[in-house]
XYZ file of C-alpha atoms in Angstrom:
329
model
C 39.544 98.609 165.781
C 41.353 96.116 163.353
C 42.173 98.823 161.195
C 44.056 100.726 163.976
C 45.648 97.554 165.067
C 47.007 96.798 161.518
C 48.289 100.226 161.157
C 50.181 100.320 164.567
C 51.827 96.819 163.511
C 52.774 98.358 160.111
C 54.263 101.271 162.162
C 56.344 99.072 164.555
C 57.698 97.411 161.470
C 58.696 100.685 159.838
C 60.524 101.625 162.854
C 62.641 98.303 162.790
C 62.801 97.720 159.157
C 66.606 97.640 157.985
C 67.826 99.500 154.942
C 67.991 97.612 151.663
C 66.170 94.615 150.264
C 65.537 92.772 147.220
C 62.205 94.185 145.916
C 62.018 94.858 142.126
C 63.559 98.130 140.944
C 61.672 101.391 139.761
C 61.550 102.035 136.089
C 63.705 104.828 134.452
C 61.278 107.359 135.112
C 60.877 106.620 138.743
C 57.535 105.194 138.173
C 56.646 102.302 140.910
C 53.423 100.416 141.623
C 52.934 99.546 145.537
C 50.433 97.022 146.478
C 48.307 98.197 149.637
C 48.817 95.762 152.672
C 45.460 96.872 153.777
C 43.347 95.968 150.915
C 45.745 95.016 148.143
C 44.874 97.844 145.723
C 47.867 98.629 143.515
C 48.810 102.256 143.990
C 51.303 104.123 141.824
C 54.137 106.352 143.052
C 57.492 108.114 142.088
C 60.585 106.819 143.727
C 63.944 108.306 142.852
C 66.932 106.733 144.289
C 70.438 108.321 143.876
C 73.436 106.644 142.705
C 75.071 104.869 145.366
C 72.004 104.551 147.626
C 70.320 101.557 145.969
C 69.367 98.826 147.984
C 72.503 96.598 147.004
C 74.821 99.371 147.657
C 77.160 99.608 150.559
C 77.191 103.385 150.712
C 76.113 105.484 153.648
C 72.335 105.837 154.301
C 70.614 109.196 152.954
C 67.514 111.040 153.817
C 64.168 110.319 152.475
C 61.868 113.124 151.238
C 58.268 112.104 151.046
C 56.335 114.508 148.936
C 52.315 114.450 149.383
C 50.260 115.617 146.394
C 47.776 118.409 146.547
C 43.845 117.894 146.915
C 42.833 117.297 143.427
C 46.006 115.984 141.851
C 47.746 112.430 141.819
C 51.131 111.471 142.682
C 52.574 113.062 139.269
C 50.576 116.217 138.959
C 51.135 118.564 141.856
C 52.566 122.147 140.848
C 55.349 121.806 143.419
C 56.106 118.298 142.620
C 58.922 119.084 139.919
C 60.462 121.567 142.546
C 60.556 118.989 145.215
C 62.058 116.294 143.053
C 64.761 118.510 142.017
C 65.693 119.668 145.179
C 65.835 115.994 146.457
C 68.054 114.979 143.668
C 70.554 118.116 144.150
C 70.938 117.088 147.616
C 71.297 113.475 146.810
C 68.148 112.338 148.821
C 65.724 109.432 148.146
C 62.452 111.060 146.653
C 59.067 109.597 147.187
C 55.825 110.836 145.816
C 52.832 108.219 146.934
C 49.587 108.422 145.324
C 47.300 107.625 148.373
C 44.216 106.924 146.355
C 44.559 110.259 144.118
C 42.222 113.053 144.096
C 40.191 113.822 147.153
C 36.829 112.872 145.489
C 35.845 109.679 146.994
C 35.838 107.866 150.652
C 39.018 105.906 149.968
C 40.636 109.210 149.619
C 40.741 112.460 151.788
C 42.715 111.201 155.025
C 41.021 107.940 155.251
C 42.572 104.843 156.774
C 43.213 103.397 153.420
C 45.154 106.737 152.288
C 47.330 107.064 155.296
C 48.320 103.168 155.224
C 49.023 103.837 151.580
C 51.621 106.349 152.746
C 53.033 104.079 155.303
C 53.128 101.137 152.725
C 55.107 103.305 150.373
C 57.511 104.345 152.732
C 58.291 100.629 153.668
C 58.629 100.053 149.841
C 61.351 102.844 149.564
C 63.155 101.577 152.431
C 63.217 98.246 151.068
C 64.664 99.711 147.703
C 67.111 102.132 149.068
C 69.485 102.710 151.903
C 67.432 105.248 153.823
C 68.340 106.724 156.985
C 65.547 106.167 159.477
C 66.365 108.981 161.332
C 65.903 111.353 158.581
C 62.727 110.700 156.873
C 61.089 113.909 156.085
C 57.236 114.880 155.067
C 56.423 117.791 152.896
C 53.160 118.908 151.120
C 51.026 121.784 150.409
C 47.368 122.484 150.343
C 45.739 119.028 150.329
C 49.240 117.705 150.891
C 49.592 119.743 153.731
C 46.160 118.581 155.119
C 47.660 114.927 154.621
C 51.178 115.954 156.012
C 49.372 117.040 159.225
C 47.201 113.643 159.279
C 50.294 111.674 158.976
C 52.138 113.811 161.489
C 49.307 112.742 163.883
C 49.199 109.078 162.777
C 52.846 108.203 162.740
C 54.770 111.041 164.857
C 57.774 108.663 165.554
C 58.245 107.913 161.836
C 59.023 111.548 160.636
C 62.068 113.506 161.546
C 60.125 116.500 160.549
C 57.023 117.985 158.717
C 56.750 120.708 156.565
C 52.935 121.670 155.683
C 52.217 124.488 153.699
C 48.873 126.395 153.314
C 46.971 123.217 155.190
C 43.463 122.362 155.336
C 42.938 121.522 158.889
C 39.048 121.522 159.609
C 37.025 120.017 156.724
C 33.820 120.866 158.094
C 34.972 124.508 158.336
C 36.390 124.302 154.819
C 33.194 122.710 153.535
C 31.169 125.735 154.793
C 33.801 128.266 153.336
C 33.823 126.348 149.923
C 29.832 126.471 149.808
C 29.959 130.136 150.261
C 32.618 130.776 147.900
C 31.094 128.466 145.410
C 34.044 126.455 144.767
C 34.047 122.645 143.735
C 35.650 121.586 146.941
C 32.305 121.313 148.850
C 30.952 118.785 146.346
C 34.540 116.907 146.600
C 34.167 116.920 150.301
C 30.501 115.688 150.314
C 31.900 112.676 147.985
C 34.437 111.937 150.463
C 32.536 112.158 153.659
C 28.931 110.969 152.894
C 27.289 114.428 152.179
C 27.446 117.724 154.002
C 28.368 117.744 157.566
C 24.733 117.830 158.648
C 24.152 114.024 159.914
C 26.014 112.750 162.845
C 27.436 109.994 160.574
C 28.533 112.581 158.109
C 29.976 114.788 160.863
C 31.973 111.921 162.212
C 33.830 111.345 158.876
C 34.400 115.136 158.526
C 36.161 115.121 162.295
C 37.811 111.679 161.483
C 39.583 113.262 158.578
C 40.487 116.525 159.873
C 43.948 117.045 161.429
C 42.813 119.567 163.777
C 41.119 116.831 166.087
C 44.182 114.619 166.169
C 47.009 116.933 166.540
C 47.635 116.248 170.159
C 49.018 112.809 169.101
C 51.968 114.795 167.231
C 53.265 116.263 170.643
C 57.164 116.392 170.564
C 57.527 116.128 166.655
C 59.138 118.898 164.771
C 56.502 120.753 162.610
C 56.496 123.777 160.409
C 53.288 125.262 159.107
C 53.462 128.107 156.397
C 50.590 129.828 155.223
C 50.237 132.997 152.961
C 48.152 136.098 154.482
C 45.952 136.538 151.723
C 44.869 132.839 151.240
C 40.967 132.736 151.660
C 40.778 136.017 149.630
C 42.949 135.267 146.876
C 43.149 131.385 147.471
C 41.143 128.530 148.613
C 41.831 127.881 152.043
C 41.692 130.701 155.005
C 44.648 131.277 157.110
C 42.623 130.355 159.776
C 43.256 126.544 159.145
C 47.030 127.221 159.755
C 46.465 129.429 162.716
C 44.152 126.773 164.722
C 46.467 123.829 163.892
C 49.407 125.769 165.264
C 47.215 126.440 168.479
C 46.627 122.813 168.926
C 50.163 121.802 168.648
C 51.247 124.739 170.858
C 48.854 123.465 173.600
C 49.862 119.666 172.955
C 53.647 120.754 173.419
C 52.989 122.625 176.698
C 53.183 126.254 175.213
C 49.675 127.469 175.969
C 50.984 131.025 176.465
C 51.823 131.051 172.641
C 48.286 130.145 171.570
C 46.646 132.928 169.238
C 43.618 134.627 170.657
C 40.195 134.308 168.831
C 40.432 138.098 168.127
C 43.888 137.584 166.641
C 42.832 134.891 164.358
C 39.864 136.706 163.166
C 42.002 139.724 162.200
C 44.583 137.407 160.382
C 41.562 135.771 158.443
C 38.832 138.195 158.091
C 41.123 141.347 157.362
C 43.889 139.607 155.763
C 46.540 141.397 158.079
C 48.645 140.792 160.923
C 47.333 142.327 164.033
C 49.116 145.455 165.017
C 50.496 143.960 168.273
C 52.016 141.063 166.512
C 53.806 142.775 163.579
C 57.191 142.934 165.103
C 57.145 139.027 165.576
C 59.269 138.629 162.410
C 62.446 136.786 161.558
C 64.645 137.554 158.693
C 65.049 134.134 156.463
C 67.390 134.761 153.323
C 66.480 132.844 150.245
C 62.641 132.513 150.893
C 60.353 133.430 147.883
C 57.935 135.635 150.192
C 58.578 138.053 152.784
C 58.039 136.656 156.443
C 55.372 138.735 158.050
C 54.861 136.743 161.281
C 56.601 134.050 162.969
C 55.864 132.259 166.219
C 57.446 129.029 167.519
C 56.276 126.767 170.478
C 58.878 124.236 171.167
C 59.252 121.868 168.238
C 56.560 123.678 166.378
C 56.779 126.911 163.974
C 54.274 128.889 162.449
C 55.023 131.498 159.529
C 52.756 133.750 157.845
C 54.000 134.945 154.724
C 53.383 137.726 152.122
C 51.246 135.585 149.638
C 48.259 133.402 149.012
C 47.709 130.040 148.530
C 51.083 128.899 147.477
C 54.202 126.934 148.485
C 57.980 127.640 148.549
C 59.512 124.129 148.364
C 63.125 125.259 148.617
C 62.247 127.052 151.909
C 60.332 124.039 153.083
C 63.235 121.723 152.309
C 65.948 123.945 153.809
C 63.824 123.891 157.030
C 63.538 119.994 157.149
C 67.141 119.834 156.405
C 68.063 121.925 159.522
C 66.643 119.211 161.755
C 69.098 118.653 164.364
C 70.532 115.019 164.078
C 69.308 112.603 166.663
C 71.900 111.733 169.449
């Protein structure tokens, strides 16, 4: 209960925080260290501030892109990191890549309260360094970063202008079972995070607490895009069902129960690696994407895209979608 109060208080502070401050600047490579306001642990991060957006500047405020690293990576290691950083620089946005306890191989990581608090601390830090527009704080992540993007969408829905989650993990117990069957290292990593396999009541509570699927109702009203490759789970490590089930939860939370995919449809998407015949006309042209869109469905502020691909991410498509978020009135 004390942890929840501390995070609620931090969220309130984030919403009221003015742009600019007097904290020490990042080094030439954008490397910064941020002390957790929860346990004092010093977490590294990358922070890029474009010219004219520094705290002392009198220029206009700019968007902030928060990029969340993948499952086994750290703040400076994800495959998509450089693409996200370059796209942010091209647009003149502030860019932030927090560490949030690094690879998901210990209890302090993997959607823990500490890890989520680290991301909120990092946003506070960025806003104290730079002239960030609080109405345009965007969240982007793929795979483990997609998992954490959905966790943060539920934890702080009023903070983000929009969230783009690519090939996310939404149910850790289901992913443990899949990883165990496929012989991947992720089953052991999950057990290190959650106190063993999801067999005991105590361990199962950890798996559920760290799984966005069970919290997404709190993200009602938030603009969220979920993108997944049709072949993921066959040629990749996260079955497409994780994205489909997350979309269903968000559709229901937003009052669009008629948009929910059926169990049979989810099974065909996942097991057969194809779009069900009755859904194959539900596509949209989107010039500039790396992958062909095979299926798209929207439910109010939430959009699901299944593309021709596997466990991969298209950073430019994600950032383009984030940037298309209507400006608040």
